[in-house]
CSV table of C-alpha atoms in Angstrom, one decimal:
chain,number,residue,atom,x,y,z
A,1164,UNK,CA,0.0,0.0,0.0
A,1165,UNK,CA,1.1,3.6,-0.7
A,1166,UNK,CA,1.8,6.0,2.1
A,1167,UNK,CA,-0.9,8.5,2.9
A,1168,UNK,CA,-0.6,12.3,3.0
A,1169,UNK,CA,-2.8,14.4,5.2
A,1170,UNK,CA,-4.4,17.8,4.7
A,1171,UNK,CA,-7.2,19.7,6.4
A,1172,UNK,CA,-9.2,20.0,3.2
A,1173,UNK,CA,-9.0,19.4,-0.6
A,1174,UNK,CA,-7.7,22.9,-1.3
A,1175,UNK,CA,-4.8,22.4,1.0
A,1176,UNK,CA,-4.2,18.9,-0.4
A,1177,UNK,CA,-4.0,20.3,-3.9
A,1178,UNK,CA,-1.4,22.8,-2.8
A,1179,UNK,CA,0.5,20.1,-1.1
A,1180,UNK,CA,0.6,18.0,-4.2
A,1181,UNK,CA,1.8,21.0,-6.3
A,1182,UNK,CA,4.5,21.8,-3.7
A,1183,UNK,CA,5.7,18.2,-3.9
A,1184,UNK,CA,5.9,18.3,-7.7
A,1185,UNK,CA,3.4,15.6,-8.0
A,1186,UNK,CA,1.2,17.3,-10.5
A,1187,UNK,CA,1.7,18.4,-14.2
A,1188,UNK,CA,1.2,22.0,-13.1
A,1189,UNK,CA,-2.6,21.9,-13.5
A,1190,UNK,CA,-5.1,21.2,-10.7
A,1191,UNK,CA,-5.8,17.5,-10.1
A,1192,UNK,CA,-8.6,15.5,-8.5
A,1193,UNK,CA,-7.4,14.7,-5.0
A,1194,UNK,CA,-6.7,10.9,-4.9
A,1195,UNK,CA,-8.4,10.1,-1.6
A,1196,UNK,CA,-8.4,6.6,-0.4
A,1197,UNK,CA,-12.0,6.2,-1.2
A,1198,UNK,CA,-11.6,7.3,-4.8
A,1199,UNK,CA,-8.5,5.2,-5.4
A,1200,UNK,CA,-10.0,2.1,-3.9
A,1201,UNK,CA,-13.1,2.4,-6.2
A,1202,UNK,CA,-10.8,2.7,-9.3
A,1203,UNK,CA,-8.8,-0.4,-8.2
A,1204,UNK,CA,-12.1,-2.3,-7.7
A,1205,UNK,CA,-13.3,-1.2,-11.1
A,1206,UNK,CA,-10.1,-2.5,-12.7
A,1207,UNK,CA,-10.8,-6.0,-11.3
A,1208,UNK,CA,-7.2,-6.4,-10.5
A,1209,UNK,CA,-5.3,-6.5,-7.2
A,1210,UNK,CA,-3.9,-3.1,-6.1
A,1211,UNK,CA,-0.5,-4.5,-5.5
A,1212,UNK,CA,-0.3,-6.2,-8.9
A,1213,UNK,CA,2.9,-5.0,-10.6
A,1214,UNK,CA,2.5,-3.7,-14.1
A,1215,UNK,CA,6.1,-2.8,-14.8
A,1216,UNK,CA,9.0,-0.6,-13.9
A,1217,UNK,CA,9.1,3.1,-15.0
A,1218,UNK,CA,12.4,4.9,-15.5
A,1219,UNK,CA,14.4,6.9,-15.0
A,1220,UNK,CA,13.5,6.6,-11.3
A,1221,UNK,CA,12.8,2.9,-11.9
A,1222,UNK,CA,9.6,3.2,-9.8
A,1223,UNK,CA,7.4,0.1,-9.6
A,1224,UNK,CA,4.0,0.8,-11.3
A,1225,UNK,CA,1.3,-1.1,-9.4
A,1226,UNK,CA,-2.4,-1.0,-10.2
A,1227,UNK,CA,-2.9,1.1,-7.1
A,1228,UNK,CA,-0.3,3.7,-8.1
A,1229,UNK,CA,-1.8,3.8,-11.6
A,1230,UNK,CA,-5.3,4.2,-10.1
A,1231,UNK,CA,-3.9,7.2,-8.1
A,1232,UNK,CA,-2.7,8.8,-11.3
A,1233,UNK,CA,-6.0,8.0,-13.1
A,1234,UNK,CA,-8.0,9.7,-10.3
A,1235,UNK,CA,-5.7,12.7,-10.3
A,1236,UNK,CA,-6.0,13.0,-14.1
A,1237,UNK,CA,-9.8,13.2,-13.9
A,1238,UNK,CA,-10.5,9.8,-15.5
A,1239,UNK,CA,-13.7,7.8,-15.2
A,1240,UNK,CA,-13.1,4.4,-13.7
A,1241,UNK,CA,-14.2,3.0,-17.1
A,1242,UNK,CA,-10.9,4.2,-18.6
A,1243,UNK,CA,-8.7,2.1,-16.2
A,1244,UNK,CA,-8.1,-0.8,-18.7
A,1245,UNK,CA,-6.7,1.7,-21.2
A,1246,UNK,CA,-4.6,3.6,-18.7
A,1247,UNK,CA,-3.2,0.2,-17.5
A,1248,UNK,CA,-2.4,-0.9,-21.0
A,1249,UNK,CA,-0.6,2.4,-21.7
A,1250,UNK,CA,1.5,2.0,-18.6
A,1251,UNK,CA,2.4,-1.6,-19.5
A,1252,UNK,CA,3.4,-0.4,-23.0
A,1253,UNK,CA,5.6,2.3,-21.5
A,1254,UNK,CA,7.2,-0.2,-19.2
A,1255,UNK,CA,8.2,-2.5,-22.0
A,1256,UNK,CA,12.0,-2.5,-22.5
A,1257,UNK,CA,11.5,-1.9,-26.2
A,1258,UNK,CA,10.0,1.5,-25.4
A,1259,UNK,CA,13.2,2.7,-23.8
A,1260,UNK,CA,11.3,4.9,-21.3
A,1261,UNK,CA,14.2,6.0,-19.2
A,1262,UNK,CA,16.0,7.5,-22.2
A,1263,UNK,CA,12.7,8.8,-23.7
A,1264,UNK,CA,12.0,10.7,-20.4
A,1265,UNK,CA,15.6,12.0,-20.1
A,1266,UNK,CA,16.3,13.1,-23.7
A,1267,UNK,CA,16.7,16.8,-24.7
A,1268,UNK,CA,14.3,16.0,-27.6
A,1269,UNK,CA,10.7,17.0,-27.1
A,1270,UNK,CA,9.2,13.5,-27.5
A,1271,UNK,CA,6.0,12.5,-25.7
A,1272,UNK,CA,4.2,9.2,-25.6
A,1273,UNK,CA,1.2,9.2,-27.9
A,1274,UNK,CA,-1.5,6.7,-27.0
A,1275,UNK,CA,-3.4,5.2,-30.0
A,1276,UNK,CA,-6.4,3.1,-29.2
A,1277,UNK,CA,-7.9,0.5,-31.5
A,1278,UNK,CA,-10.7,-2.0,-31.1
A,1279,UNK,CA,-13.9,-2.2,-29.1
A,1280,UNK,CA,-12.3,-0.5,-26.0
A,1281,UNK,CA,-12.5,2.7,-28.0
A,1282,UNK,CA,-16.2,2.6,-27.1
A,1283,UNK,CA,-16.3,0.3,-24.0
A,1284,UNK,CA,-13.6,2.1,-22.1
A,1285,UNK,CA,-14.2,5.6,-23.4
A,1286,UNK,CA,-15.5,6.8,-25.7
A,1287,UNK,CA,-12.1,7.8,-27.0
A,1288,UNK,CA,-12.5,10.4,-29.7
A,1289,UNK,CA,-11.2,9.8,-33.2
A,1290,UNK,CA,-13.0,12.5,-35.1
A,1291,UNK,CA,-13.0,16.3,-35.1
A,1292,UNK,CA,-10.4,17.7,-32.8
A,1293,UNK,CA,-9.4,14.3,-31.4
A,1294,UNK,CA,-6.1,15.6,-30.3
A,1295,UNK,CA,-7.5,18.8,-28.9
A,1296,UNK,CA,-9.7,19.8,-25.9
A,1297,UNK,CA,-13.2,18.7,-25.1
A,1298,UNK,CA,-12.8,14.9,-25.1
A,1299,UNK,CA,-12.7,13.7,-21.5
A,1300,UNK,CA,-11.3,10.2,-22.2
A,1301,UNK,CA,-8.6,11.5,-24.6
A,1302,UNK,CA,-7.6,14.3,-22.2
A,1303,UNK,CA,-7.6,12.3,-19.0
A,1304,UNK,CA,-6.2,9.0,-20.2
A,1305,UNK,CA,-3.2,10.7,-21.7
A,1306,UNK,CA,-2.8,12.8,-18.6
A,1307,UNK,CA,-3.0,9.8,-16.4
A,1308,UNK,CA,0.0,8.3,-18.2
A,1309,UNK,CA,1.9,11.5,-17.9
A,1310,UNK,CA,1.2,11.6,-14.1
A,1311,UNK,CA,2.6,8.0,-13.9
A,1312,UNK,CA,5.7,9.1,-15.8
A,1313,UNK,CA,6.1,12.0,-13.3
A,1314,UNK,CA,5.3,10.3,-10.0
A,1315,UNK,CA,6.4,6.7,-10.7
A,1316,UNK,CA,8.9,7.2,-13.4
A,1317,UNK,CA,10.4,10.4,-11.9
A,1318,UNK,CA,10.3,12.5,-15.1
A,1319,UNK,CA,10.5,16.1,-13.9
A,1320,UNK,CA,11.5,19.0,-16.1
A,1321,UNK,CA,15.0,20.3,-15.8
A,1322,UNK,CA,16.0,17.6,-13.3
A,1323,UNK,CA,15.4,14.2,-14.9
A,1324,UNK,CA,13.3,15.2,-18.0
A,1325,UNK,CA,15.8,17.3,-19.9
A,1326,UNK,CA,13.6,18.2,-22.9
A,1327,UNK,CA,14.8,21.5,-24.2
A,1328,UNK,CA,11.3,22.7,-24.9
A,1329,UNK,CA,8.9,19.8,-24.5
A,1330,UNK,CA,5.6,20.1,-26.3
A,1331,UNK,CA,1.9,20.4,-25.3
A,1332,UNK,CA,1.4,16.7,-25.9
A,1333,UNK,CA,3.4,16.1,-22.8
A,1334,UNK,CA,0.3,17.1,-20.8
A,1335,UNK,CA,-1.9,14.6,-22.7
A,1336,UNK,CA,-1.5,12.8,-26.0
A,1337,UNK,CA,-4.2,10.3,-26.8
A,1338,UNK,CA,-6.7,9.4,-29.6
A,1339,UNK,CA,-8.4,6.5,-31.1
A,1340,UNK,CA,-8.3,5.4,-34.7
A,1341,UNK,CA,-11.4,6.2,-36.8
A,1342,UNK,CA,-11.8,2.6,-37.8
A,1343,UNK,CA,-15.3,3.2,-39.1
A,1344,UNK,CA,-14.2,6.0,-41.4
A,1345,UNK,CA,-11.0,4.2,-42.6
A,1346,UNK,CA,-10.8,2.3,-45.9
A,1347,UNK,CA,-8.0,0.3,-44.5
A,1348,UNK,CA,-8.0,-2.5,-41.8
A,1349,UNK,CA,-7.6,-1.1,-38.3
A,1350,UNK,CA,-4.0,-0.3,-37.3
A,1351,UNK,CA,-3.8,-3.1,-34.7
A,1352,UNK,CA,-4.9,-5.7,-37.2
A,1353,UNK,CA,-2.1,-4.6,-39.5
A,1354,UNK,CA,0.2,-5.0,-36.5
A,1355,UNK,CA,-0.8,-8.6,-36.0
A,1356,UNK,CA,-3.7,-8.5,-33.5
A,1357,UNK,CA,-7.2,-9.8,-34.1
A,1358,UNK,CA,-10.0,-7.5,-35.1
A,1359,UNK,CA,-11.9,-8.3,-31.9
A,1360,UNK,CA,-8.9,-7.3,-29.8
A,1361,UNK,CA,-8.5,-3.9,-28.2
A,1362,UNK,CA,-5.0,-2.6,-28.4
A,1363,UNK,CA,-3.1,0.4,-27.1
A,1364,UNK,CA,-0.1,1.4,-29.3
A,1365,UNK,CA,2.3,3.8,-27.7
A,1366,UNK,CA,4.8,5.9,-29.7
A,1367,UNK,CA,7.1,8.5,-28.4
A,1368,UNK,CA,6.8,11.3,-30.9
A,1369,UNK,CA,6.8,15.0,-31.6
A,1370,UNK,CA,3.8,17.3,-31.6
A,1371,UNK,CA,1.5,16.7,-34.7
A,1372,UNK,CA,2.6,18.7,-37.8
A,1373,UNK,CA,-0.3,19.7,-40.0
A,1374,UNK,CA,-0.2,18.7,-43.7
A,1375,UNK,CA,-2.6,20.4,-46.1
A,1376,UNK,CA,-3.5,18.8,-49.4
A,1377,UNK,CA,-6.5,19.7,-51.5
A,1378,UNK,CA,-7.3,16.4,-53.1
A,1379,UNK,CA,-9.0,16.2,-56.5
A,1380,UNK,CA,-10.7,13.0,-57.7
A,1381,UNK,CA,-10.3,14.0,-61.3
A,1382,UNK,CA,-6.5,14.2,-61.1
A,1383,UNK,CA,-4.8,10.9,-62.0
A,1384,UNK,CA,-1.8,11.9,-60.0
A,1385,UNK,CA,-3.9,12.8,-56.9
A,1386,UNK,CA,-2.6,10.0,-54.6
A,1387,UNK,CA,1.0,10.4,-55.6
A,1388,UNK,CA,0.9,14.2,-55.0
A,1389,UNK,CA,-0.7,13.6,-51.6
A,1390,UNK,CA,2.0,11.1,-50.7
A,1391,UNK,CA,4.7,13.5,-51.8
A,1392,UNK,CA,3.3,16.2,-49.6
A,1393,UNK,CA,3.1,13.8,-46.6
A,1394,UNK,CA,6.7,12.7,-47.1
A,1395,UNK,CA,7.9,16.3,-47.1
A,1396,UNK,CA,6.3,16.9,-43.7
A,1397,UNK,CA,7.2,13.5,-42.4
A,1398,UNK,CA,11.0,13.5,-42.7
A,1399,UNK,CA,12.1,16.9,-43.7
A,1400,UNK,CA,15.7,17.8,-42.9
A,1401,UNK,CA,14.8,19.5,-39.7
A,1402,UNK,CA,13.6,16.2,-38.1
A,1403,UNK,CA,15.6,13.8,-36.0
A,1404,UNK,CA,14.5,11.0,-38.4
A,1405,UNK,CA,16.3,12.7,-41.3
A,1406,UNK,CA,19.4,13.4,-39.3
A,1407,UNK,CA,19.6,10.1,-37.3
A,1408,UNK,CA,18.1,8.0,-40.2
A,1409,UNK,CA,16.3,6.1,-37.5
A,1410,UNK,CA,13.0,6.0,-35.5
A,1411,UNK,CA,9.4,5.2,-36.2
A,1412,UNK,CA,7.1,7.9,-37.4
A,1413,UNK,CA,3.3,8.3,-37.6
A,1414,UNK,CA,1.1,9.4,-40.4
A,1415,UNK,CA,-2.4,10.2,-39.2
A,1416,UNK,CA,-4.5,10.5,-42.3
A,1417,UNK,CA,-7.6,12.6,-42.3
A,1418,UNK,CA,-10.5,10.4,-43.6
A,1419,UNK,CA,-10.7,12.5,-46.8
A,1420,UNK,CA,-7.0,11.9,-47.5
A,1421,UNK,CA,-7.4,8.2,-46.7
A,1422,UNK,CA,-10.2,8.0,-49.2
A,1423,UNK,CA,-8.1,9.7,-51.9
A,1424,UNK,CA,-5.4,7.1,-51.4
A,1425,UNK,CA,-7.9,4.2,-51.3
A,1426,UNK,CA,-9.4,5.5,-54.6
A,1427,UNK,CA,-6.0,4.9,-56.1
A,1428,UNK,CA,-6.0,1.3,-54.8
A,1429,UNK,CA,-3.5,2.0,-52.1
A,1430,UNK,CA,-3.3,-0.2,-49.1
A,1431,UNK,CA,-1.7,0.6,-45.7
A,1432,UNK,CA,1.4,-1.4,-46.9
A,1433,UNK,CA,1.7,0.3,-50.3
A,1434,UNK,CA,1.4,3.7,-48.5
A,1435,UNK,CA,4.2,2.8,-46.2
A,1436,UNK,CA,6.3,1.6,-49.0
A,1437,UNK,CA,5.8,4.6,-51.2
A,1438,UNK,CA,6.3,7.1,-48.3
A,1439,UNK,CA,9.5,5.2,-47.5
A,1440,UNK,CA,10.7,5.6,-51.1
A,1441,UNK,CA,9.8,9.3,-51.1
A,1442,UNK,CA,11.7,10.0,-47.9
A,1443,UNK,CA,15.0,8.9,-49.4
A,1444,UNK,CA,17.3,12.0,-49.8
A,1445,UNK,CA,20.7,12.9,-51.1
A,1446,UNK,CA,23.6,12.0,-48.7
A,1447,UNK,CA,25.2,15.3,-49.7
A,1448,UNK,CA,22.3,17.2,-48.2
A,1449,UNK,CA,22.8,15.3,-44.9
A,1450,UNK,CA,26.5,16.0,-44.9
A,1451,UNK,CA,26.0,19.7,-45.5
A,1452,UNK,CA,23.3,20.3,-42.9
A,1453,UNK,CA,23.7,17.4,-40.5
A,1454,UNK,CA,26.4,19.1,-38.3
A,1455,UNK,CA,28.3,16.5,-36.3
A,1456,UNK,CA,25.9,13.8,-37.5
A,1457,UNK,CA,26.7,14.8,-41.1
A,1458,UNK,CA,29.9,12.8,-40.9
A,1459,UNK,CA,27.9,9.5,-41.1
A,1460,UNK,CA,28.3,9.3,-44.9
A,1461,UNK,CA,31.7,10.9,-45.1
A,1462,UNK,CA,33.2,7.7,-46.5
A,1463,UNK,CA,30.4,7.0,-49.0
A,1464,UNK,CA,28.9,10.3,-50.1
A,1465,UNK,CA,27.3,9.2,-53.3
A,1466,UNK,CA,23.6,8.5,-53.8
A,1467,UNK,CA,20.7,8.7,-51.4
A,1468,UNK,CA,19.8,7.3,-47.9
A,1469,UNK,CA,16.5,6.4,-46.3
A,1470,UNK,CA,15.6,8.9,-43.7
A,1471,UNK,CA,13.3,6.3,-42.1
A,1472,UNK,CA,14.9,2.9,-41.8
A,1473,UNK,CA,12.1,0.7,-43.3
A,1474,UNK,CA,8.5,1.0,-44.6
A,1475,UNK,CA,7.4,-0.6,-41.3
A,1476,UNK,CA,8.8,2.3,-39.4
A,1477,UNK,CA,6.1,4.4,-40.9
A,1478,UNK,CA,2.8,3.8,-38.9
A,1479,UNK,CA,-0.3,4.8,-40.8
A,1480,UNK,CA,-3.6,5.4,-39.1
A,1481,UNK,CA,-6.8,7.3,-39.9
A,1482,UNK,CA,-8.4,9.9,-37.5
A,1483,UNK,CA,-9.8,13.4,-37.6
A,1484,UNK,CA,-12.7,15.2,-39.1
A,1485,UNK,CA,-13.5,15.5,-42.8
A,1486,UNK,CA,-11.3,18.1,-44.5
A,1487,UNK,CA,-8.1,18.9,-46.3
A,1488,UNK,CA,-5.7,18.0,-43.4
A,1489,UNK,CA,-3.7,15.1,-42.2
A,1490,UNK,CA,-1.1,15.0,-39.5
A,1491,UNK,CA,2.5,13.7,-39.3
A,1492,UNK,CA,4.4,13.0,-36.2
A,1493,UNK,CA,8.2,12.6,-36.6
A,1494,UNK,CA,10.0,11.2,-33.6
A,1495,UNK,CA,13.3,11.2,-31.7
A,1496,UNK,CA,14.9,8.0,-33.1
A,1497,UNK,CA,17.3,7.6,-30.2
A,1498,UNK,CA,18.1,4.9,-27.5
A,1499,UNK,CA,18.7,1.2,-27.9
A,1500,UNK,CA,15.5,0.5,-29.8
A,1501,UNK,CA,15.5,3.7,-31.8
A,1502,UNK,CA,12.3,5.0,-30.3
A,1503,UNK,CA,10.0,2.1,-31.4
A,1504,UNK,CA,6.3,1.9,-31.1
A,1505,UNK,CA,5.0,-0.7,-28.6
A,1506,UNK,CA,1.5,-2.3,-28.8
A,1507,UNK,CA,-0.2,-3.9,-25.8
A,1508,UNK,CA,-3.5,-5.7,-25.7
A,1509,UNK,CA,-6.1,-4.1,-23.5
A,1510,UNK,CA,-7.3,-6.5,-20.8
A,1511,UNK,CA,-10.8,-5.4,-20.0
A,1512,UNK,CA,-12.4,-8.8,-19.1
A,1513,UNK,CA,-11.8,-8.2,-15.4
A,1514,UNK,CA,-13.2,-4.7,-15.4
A,1515,UNK,CA,-16.4,-4.2,-13.4
A,1516,UNK,CA,-18.7,-1.3,-13.2
A,1517,UNK,CA,-19.0,0.2,-9.8
A,1518,UNK,CA,-22.5,1.6,-9.1
A,1519,UNK,CA,-22.5,5.3,-8.5
A,1520,UNK,CA,-19.0,5.7,-9.7
A,1521,UNK,CA,-18.4,7.7,-12.9
B,640,UNK,CA,25.6,8.8,-16.5
B,641,UNK,CA,23.9,5.7,-17.7
B,642,UNK,CA,27.0,4.8,-19.8
B,643,UNK,CA,29.1,5.3,-16.7
B,644,UNK,CA,26.8,3.0,-14.8
B,645,UNK,CA,27.0,0.3,-17.5
B,646,UNK,CA,30.9,0.5,-17.5
B,647,UNK,CA,31.1,0.4,-13.7
B,648,UNK,CA,28.8,-2.6,-13.6
B,649,UNK,CA,31.4,-4.5,-15.7
B,650,UNK,CA,33.9,-3.7,-12.9
B,651,UNK,CA,35.9,-1.2,-14.9
B,652,UNK,CA,37.0,2.2,-13.5
B,653,UNK,CA,34.9,5.0,-14.8
B,654,UNK,CA,34.4,8.7,-14.5
B,655,UNK,CA,31.3,10.2,-16.0
B,656,UNK,CA,31.6,13.7,-17.6
B,657,UNK,CA,28.4,15.6,-16.9
B,658,UNK,CA,27.7,19.2,-18.0
B,659,UNK,CA,26.5,21.6,-15.3
B,660,UNK,CA,22.9,21.7,-16.6
B,661,UNK,CA,22.7,17.9,-16.4
B,662,UNK,CA,24.4,17.6,-13.0
B,663,UNK,CA,21.1,17.2,-11.2
B,664,UNK,CA,19.9,14.6,-13.7
B,665,UNK,CA,23.1,12.7,-13.3
B,666,UNK,CA,22.7,12.6,-9.6
B,667,UNK,CA,19.1,11.5,-10.0
B,668,UNK,CA,19.9,8.7,-12.4
B,669,UNK,CA,22.9,7.5,-10.3
B,670,UNK,CA,20.7,7.2,-7.3
B,671,UNK,CA,17.9,5.5,-9.3
B,672,UNK,CA,20.4,2.9,-10.6
B,673,UNK,CA,21.7,2.2,-7.1
B,674,UNK,CA,25.2,3.7,-7.7
B,675,UNK,CA,24.9,7.2,-6.1
B,676,UNK,CA,28.7,7.5,-5.8
B,677,UNK,CA,29.7,7.0,-9.4
B,678,UNK,CA,32.7,9.4,-9.9
B,679,UNK,CA,31.7,12.4,-12.0
B,680,UNK,CA,33.3,15.6,-13.2
B,681,UNK,CA,31.4,18.7,-14.0
B,682,UNK,CA,31.8,20.4,-17.4
B,683,UNK,CA,30.4,23.7,-18.6
B,684,UNK,CA,27.1,23.6,-20.5
B,685,UNK,CA,26.8,23.2,-23.4
B,686,UNK,CA,29.9,21.5,-24.9
B,687,UNK,CA,28.5,20.4,-28.2
B,688,UNK,CA,29.3,22.6,-31.2
B,689,UNK,CA,31.8,24.9,-29.4
B,690,UNK,CA,34.6,24.2,-31.9
B,691,UNK,CA,38.0,22.5,-31.4
B,692,UNK,CA,39.7,25.4,-29.6
B,693,UNK,CA,37.1,25.8,-26.9
B,694,UNK,CA,36.7,22.1,-26.5
B,695,UNK,CA,40.4,21.7,-26.0
B,696,UNK,CA,40.3,24.5,-23.4
B,697,UNK,CA,37.6,22.7,-21.5
B,698,UNK,CA,39.5,19.4,-21.7
B,699,UNK,CA,42.7,21.1,-20.3
B,700,UNK,CA,40.7,22.6,-17.5
B,701,UNK,CA,39.3,19.2,-16.3
B,702,UNK,CA,41.9,16.6,-17.2
B,703,UNK,CA,43.7,16.7,-13.9
B,704,UNK,CA,40.4,16.3,-12.0
B,705,UNK,CA,39.5,13.3,-14.2
B,706,UNK,CA,42.9,11.7,-13.6
B,707,UNK,CA,42.5,12.3,-9.8
B,708,UNK,CA,39.1,10.7,-9.9
B,709,UNK,CA,40.6,7.6,-11.5
B,710,UNK,CA,43.4,7.5,-8.9
B,711,UNK,CA,40.9,7.7,-6.1
B,712,UNK,CA,38.8,4.7,-7.3
């Protein structure tokens, strides 16, 4: 069991949590014993069940500690299976959380939700403004993970989280795939899971970069032009991916852009392949602008290099409202696993609704 | 600091070079990894991109401290 703090009222408790650097700087719901116990009960799991170890503090993430974060973040108890899956993904060694928390790059873990849990444990928004304000599940699930990274993982700005600027997604960064609007199979199915599974995919990445393209069904080159524009945003020379030639990036297609690509018989795999080809660039460019990293091709300066290692390192999903925009998220590309995405199945069969608890 | 920890774990003498802005992070990581006393020497921040002349000056200013650290291990 965790230690208890005492305060004369909730207002004082909030100030105490701020003073102890236990918040993200915004007000939190006070994690009283009563509230936390209800969230643990709702998870259907034991409070002392260990979900993983979170660096750089190497704190042990138990169900109870995650429930504390979920309460503080303003979650409903329904969201617990998604928060737990996100924490398990962050604790996977392949996610390199310690390095991700400590780097000077701005990277933040983006939670992508697929499968029935989008509805059952949410609803997690996937349409208009899914990455913006106004969606309780998106806002509070992403925030709960952040509070775990602060209070269990020990990621505090300027001390152990050395991001030079950070980005607003470090408060909360969560959305669902718009599976019903997508002409492609759901992302998790392409990653090897069953359609009936619910899956959280976690990717440390930059803030979303908007990509505008005015598609035209009468233009035979429509899809190719769109892919070209996406590739420019995805791995331009200012990104870590272009400079490190590593990492895993995300293309979040707006449904309209997804339709334009499907109209040209593109599949997720052919989009990945073509984007990978289009993100090859001259080595001489890298040598000129890559600074210290530009020495990588000093002994073999001819030809081009892939700014993203393989087509599979380009994740493609569909989300957002209907319009001319898609989003691309470059990433850091550092650490032993080159800032990989990690997918974890959501275990919601133990979840139980607690009467009277939102 | 993590590199220093990994080398120390192999039983080899090590001194971590940490810039002053990262000194607190170094201490935090050393404690988290269970080796709070890993020898470390403070450098000015930043050191990247300063050019050879300034880097050499920094190296000259800390080399004795680094050698002393090794001798004390």
